[in-house]
Amino acid sequence: LAALGVADWVVMQGGPRGVSPGEVETVELPLDGGGALGGVAAGPPDALAAVLIVHDWFGITELTRRVVARLGALGYRALAVDLYDGQAAATHAEAAALMGALDERAVKAKLGTGLDELNAPGRRVAVWGFSMGGIHAFQAALDHASVDAALVFYGDAITEAGALAALGGPVLFVTGSADNPETGFALSRAAGQAGKLAEVYIYPGA
């Protein structure tokens, strides 16, 4: 988020001291070709920086809402789009079924709609994906030149130098040493080859 020109950093457990959560609103955006895209948003509509949140494989949950609320309270315009069209999982089996049913073209269209909603003259925009949402956020950063930064938390990453040439801004990849640190190493090497900036943080023993 520092890449967006804002000094504050949001953390998952509690947020910055003195900042209360922003009010989360339900939104519905029209999709090209018909239909609507649901989601939740917070923060000033005229904010100079915005973040598109891509949820994990459970869908839009209380965790997603908390992240949106904290970003909104920090002054970002935050938007999480619903890739599951109103569904959410309560178990890993349900989450796996919902993720497996995703249509990649529909995902790209939904994230493009979310970015279109956030794009505004003079505004910087980041995408932030969690777990399953990480690879979708990363792909959105490659697909849309308007994305100024990408954050991938416990997700997968694209590690081909040729593909990374399309990045318009830096990438932050966060994972655990017992999860997929090799992906972080590969991303760092590929970004260097592509002349792009990728920061990798690996939580030890996690």
C-alpha positions as a Markdown table, in Angstrom:
| # | Residue | x | y | z |
|---|---|---|---|---|
| 1 | Leu | 0.0 | 0.0 | 0.0 |
| 2 | Ala | 3.0 | 2.3 | 0.4 |
| 3 | Ala | 3.2 | 2.2 | -3.4 |
| 4 | Leu | -0.1 | 4.1 | -3.4 |
| 5 | Gly | 1.6 | 7.0 | -1.7 |
| 6 | Val | -0.1 | 6.6 | 1.7 |
| 7 | Ala | 2.0 | 6.0 | 4.8 |
| 8 | Asp | -0.4 | 4.0 | 6.9 |
| 9 | Trp | -0.4 | 0.2 | 6.7 |
| 10 | Val | -3.3 | -2.0 | 7.6 |
| 11 | Val | -2.7 | -5.2 | 9.6 |
| 12 | Met | -5.0 | -8.2 | 9.9 |
| 13 | Gln | -5.2 | -8.2 | 13.7 |
| 14 | Gly | -6.6 | -5.0 | 14.9 |
| 15 | Gly | -5.5 | -2.3 | 12.4 |
| 16 | Pro | -3.6 | 0.9 | 13.2 |
| 17 | Arg | -4.1 | 2.4 | 16.7 |
| 18 | Gly | -6.9 | 5.0 | 16.9 |
| 19 | Val | -8.6 | 4.0 | 13.6 |
| 20 | Ser | -12.1 | 2.7 | 13.9 |
| 21 | Pro | -13.5 | 0.5 | 11.1 |
| 22 | Gly | -15.2 | 2.2 | 8.2 |
| 23 | Glu | -18.9 | 1.7 | 7.5 |
| 24 | Val | -19.3 | -1.2 | 5.0 |
| 25 | Glu | -21.9 | -0.8 | 2.3 |
| 26 | Thr | -23.4 | -3.4 | -0.1 |
| 27 | Val | -22.9 | -2.5 | -3.7 |
| 28 | Glu | -24.2 | -3.9 | -7.0 |
| 29 | Leu | -22.5 | -3.1 | -10.3 |
| 30 | Pro | -23.8 | -3.7 | -13.8 |
| 31 | Leu | -21.9 | -6.3 | -15.8 |
| 32 | Asp | -21.3 | -5.9 | -19.5 |
| 33 | Gly | -23.6 | -8.3 | -21.4 |
| 34 | Gly | -26.2 | -8.2 | -18.6 |
| 35 | Gly | -26.5 | -9.2 | -15.0 |
| 36 | Ala | -25.0 | -7.6 | -11.9 |
| 37 | Leu | -21.9 | -7.9 | -9.7 |
| 38 | Gly | -22.4 | -7.8 | -6.0 |
| 39 | Gly | -19.8 | -6.7 | -3.4 |
| 40 | Val | -19.0 | -4.7 | -0.4 |
| 41 | Ala | -17.3 | -1.3 | -0.2 |
| 42 | Ala | -16.1 | 1.3 | 2.3 |
| 43 | Gly | -14.2 | 4.5 | 2.4 |
| 44 | Pro | -14.6 | 7.9 | 0.8 |
| 45 | Pro | -15.9 | 7.8 | -2.8 |
| 46 | Asp | -13.5 | 10.6 | -3.7 |
| 47 | Ala | -10.4 | 8.9 | -2.1 |
| 48 | Leu | -7.1 | 9.4 | -4.0 |
| 49 | Ala | -6.2 | 5.8 | -3.6 |
| 50 | Ala | -8.3 | 2.6 | -3.9 |
| 51 | Val | -7.9 | -1.1 | -3.3 |
| 52 | Leu | -9.8 | -3.9 | -5.1 |
| 53 | Ile | -10.1 | -6.9 | -2.7 |
| 54 | Val | -10.3 | -10.4 | -4.2 |
| 55 | His | -11.7 | -12.8 | -1.6 |
| 56 | Asp | -10.3 | -16.2 | -0.6 |
| 57 | Trp | -12.0 | -19.5 | -1.5 |
| 58 | Phe | -14.7 | -19.1 | 1.2 |
| 59 | Gly | -16.2 | -16.1 | -0.5 |
| 60 | Ile | -17.2 | -12.8 | 1.0 |
| 61 | Thr | -16.9 | -13.5 | 4.7 |
| 62 | Glu | -16.6 | -11.5 | 7.9 |
| 63 | Leu | -12.8 | -11.4 | 7.3 |
| 64 | Thr | -13.4 | -9.8 | 3.9 |
| 65 | Arg | -15.7 | -7.2 | 5.4 |
| 66 | Arg | -13.2 | -6.4 | 8.2 |
| 67 | Val | -10.4 | -5.8 | 5.6 |
| 68 | Val | -12.7 | -3.6 | 3.5 |
| 69 | Ala | -13.8 | -1.7 | 6.7 |
| 70 | Arg | -10.2 | -1.1 | 7.9 |
| 71 | Leu | -9.0 | 0.1 | 4.5 |
| 72 | Gly | -12.0 | 2.4 | 4.3 |
| 73 | Ala | -11.2 | 3.8 | 7.8 |
| 74 | Leu | -7.7 | 4.6 | 6.6 |
| 75 | Gly | -9.1 | 6.7 | 3.8 |
| 76 | Tyr | -8.9 | 4.3 | 0.9 |
| 77 | Arg | -11.9 | 3.5 | -1.3 |
| 78 | Ala | -12.0 | -0.2 | -0.8 |
| 79 | Leu | -14.2 | -2.6 | -2.8 |
| 80 | Ala | -14.5 | -6.4 | -2.6 |
| 81 | Val | -16.3 | -8.0 | -5.5 |
| 82 | Asp | -18.2 | -11.3 | -5.1 |
| 83 | Leu | -16.9 | -13.9 | -7.4 |
| 84 | Tyr | -19.4 | -16.5 | -6.1 |
| 85 | Asp | -22.6 | -14.5 | -6.8 |
| 86 | Gly | -23.9 | -14.4 | -3.3 |
| 87 | Gln | -22.7 | -17.8 | -2.1 |
| 88 | Ala | -20.2 | -18.4 | 0.6 |
| 89 | Ala | -18.6 | -21.6 | 2.1 |
| 90 | Ala | -18.7 | -22.8 | 5.7 |
| 91 | Thr | -16.4 | -25.8 | 5.2 |
| 92 | His | -13.3 | -26.5 | 3.2 |
| 93 | Ala | -15.3 | -29.0 | 1.1 |
| 94 | Glu | -17.8 | -26.3 | 0.2 |
| 95 | Ala | -15.1 | -23.8 | -0.6 |
| 96 | Ala | -13.3 | -26.3 | -2.9 |
| 97 | Ala | -16.6 | -26.9 | -4.7 |
| 98 | Leu | -17.3 | -23.2 | -5.2 |
| 99 | Met | -13.7 | -22.5 | -6.3 |
| 100 | Gly | -13.8 | -25.4 | -8.7 |
| 101 | Ala | -17.0 | -24.1 | -10.3 |
| 102 | Leu | -15.5 | -20.7 | -11.2 |
| 103 | Asp | -15.4 | -19.7 | -14.8 |
| 104 | Glu | -12.2 | -17.9 | -15.6 |
| 105 | Arg | -13.7 | -15.6 | -18.2 |
| 106 | Ala | -16.4 | -14.6 | -15.7 |
| 107 | Val | -13.8 | -13.9 | -13.0 |
| 108 | Lys | -11.8 | -11.7 | -15.4 |
| 109 | Ala | -15.0 | -9.8 | -16.3 |
| 110 | Lys | -15.9 | -9.3 | -12.7 |
| 111 | Leu | -12.5 | -8.0 | -11.7 |
| 112 | Gly | -12.5 | -5.7 | -14.7 |
| 113 | Thr | -15.8 | -4.3 | -13.7 |
| 114 | Gly | -14.5 | -3.7 | -10.1 |
| 115 | Leu | -11.4 | -1.9 | -11.5 |
| 116 | Asp | -13.6 | 0.2 | -13.8 |
| 117 | Glu | -15.6 | 1.2 | -10.7 |
| 118 | Leu | -12.5 | 2.2 | -8.8 |
| 119 | Asn | -10.6 | 3.9 | -11.6 |
| 120 | Ala | -10.9 | 7.7 | -11.5 |
| 121 | Pro | -8.7 | 10.6 | -12.8 |
| 122 | Gly | -5.7 | 11.1 | -10.5 |
| 123 | Arg | -6.5 | 8.0 | -8.4 |
| 124 | Arg | -4.0 | 5.2 | -7.8 |
| 125 | Val | -5.5 | 1.6 | -7.6 |
| 126 | Ala | -4.1 | -1.6 | -6.1 |
| 127 | Val | -5.4 | -5.1 | -6.2 |
| 128 | Trp | -5.2 | -7.3 | -3.1 |
| 129 | Gly | -5.9 | -11.0 | -3.2 |
| 130 | Phe | -6.1 | -13.6 | -0.4 |
| 131 | Ser | -5.3 | -17.3 | -1.0 |
| 132 | Met | -7.4 | -18.2 | -4.1 |
| 133 | Gly | -7.9 | -14.5 | -4.7 |
| 134 | Gly | -4.2 | -14.0 | -4.9 |
| 135 | Ile | -3.7 | -15.5 | -8.3 |
| 136 | His | -6.8 | -13.7 | -9.6 |
| 137 | Ala | -5.5 | -10.4 | -8.2 |
| 138 | Phe | -2.1 | -11.0 | -9.8 |
| 139 | Gln | -3.7 | -11.8 | -13.2 |
| 140 | Ala | -5.8 | -8.7 | -13.0 |
| 141 | Ala | -2.6 | -6.6 | -12.4 |
| 142 | Leu | -1.2 | -8.2 | -15.6 |
| 143 | Asp | -4.4 | -7.6 | -17.6 |
| 144 | His | -5.0 | -4.0 | -16.6 |
| 145 | Ala | -2.4 | -1.3 | -17.1 |
| 146 | Ser | -4.4 | 0.9 | -14.6 |
| 147 | Val | -3.3 | -1.3 | -11.7 |
| 148 | Asp | -0.5 | 0.5 | -9.7 |
| 149 | Ala | 0.3 | -2.3 | -7.2 |
| 150 | Ala | -0.6 | -5.9 | -6.5 |
| 151 | Leu | -0.6 | -7.6 | -3.1 |
| 152 | Val | -0.8 | -11.4 | -2.9 |
| 153 | Phe | -1.4 | -12.9 | 0.6 |
| 154 | Tyr | -1.0 | -16.7 | 0.8 |
| 155 | Gly | -1.9 | -17.3 | -2.8 |
| 156 | Asp | -0.1 | -18.4 | -6.0 |
| 157 | Ala | 1.9 | -16.2 | -8.2 |
| 158 | Ile | 2.9 | -15.9 | -11.9 |
| 159 | Thr | 6.6 | -16.6 | -12.1 |
| 160 | Glu | 7.4 | -16.3 | -15.9 |
| 161 | Ala | 9.6 | -13.3 | -16.6 |
| 162 | Gly | 8.0 | -12.7 | -20.0 |
| 163 | Ala | 4.5 | -12.5 | -18.4 |
| 164 | Leu | 5.7 | -10.1 | -15.7 |
| 165 | Ala | 6.7 | -7.5 | -18.3 |
| 166 | Ala | 3.0 | -6.4 | -18.4 |
| 167 | Leu | 3.1 | -5.3 | -14.7 |
| 168 | Gly | 2.4 | -1.6 | -14.3 |
| 169 | Gly | 3.6 | -1.5 | -10.7 |
| 170 | Pro | 5.2 | -3.4 | -7.8 |
| 171 | Val | 4.1 | -6.7 | -6.3 |
| 172 | Leu | 4.1 | -7.7 | -2.6 |
| 173 | Phe | 3.9 | -11.5 | -2.1 |
| 174 | Val | 3.4 | -12.7 | 1.5 |
| 175 | Thr | 3.4 | -16.4 | 2.5 |
| 176 | Gly | 4.7 | -18.7 | 5.2 |
| 177 | Ser | 7.9 | -20.8 | 5.3 |
| 178 | Ala | 5.8 | -24.0 | 5.7 |
| 179 | Asp | 3.4 | -23.0 | 2.9 |
| 180 | Asn | 4.9 | -22.0 | -0.5 |
| 181 | Pro | 8.1 | -20.1 | -0.1 |
| 182 | Glu | 9.5 | -21.5 | -3.3 |
| 183 | Thr | 6.8 | -19.5 | -5.2 |
| 184 | Gly | 8.2 | -16.3 | -3.6 |
| 185 | Phe | 11.7 | -17.2 | -4.6 |
| 186 | Ala | 10.7 | -17.9 | -8.1 |
| 187 | Leu | 8.7 | -14.6 | -8.3 |
| 188 | Ser | 11.6 | -12.6 | -7.0 |
| 189 | Arg | 14.0 | -14.2 | -9.7 |
| 190 | Ala | 11.5 | -13.7 | -12.5 |
| 191 | Ala | 10.7 | -10.1 | -11.5 |
| 192 | Gly | 14.4 | -9.3 | -11.5 |
| 193 | Gln | 14.8 | -10.8 | -15.0 |
| 194 | Ala | 11.8 | -8.7 | -16.2 |
| 195 | Gly | 13.0 | -5.5 | -14.6 |
| 196 | Lys | 10.0 | -5.3 | -12.2 |
| 197 | Leu | 9.8 | -4.8 | -8.5 |
| 198 | Ala | 8.6 | -7.7 | -6.4 |
| 199 | Glu | 8.9 | -7.7 | -2.6 |
| 200 | Val | 8.6 | -11.1 | -0.9 |
| 201 | Tyr | 7.9 | -11.6 | 2.8 |
| 202 | Ile | 8.0 | -15.1 | 4.3 |
| 203 | Tyr | 6.7 | -15.6 | 7.8 |
| 204 | Pro | 9.2 | -18.0 | 9.5 |
| 205 | Gly | 7.7 | -21.1 | 10.9 |
| 206 | Ala | 4.2 | -20.3 | 9.6 |
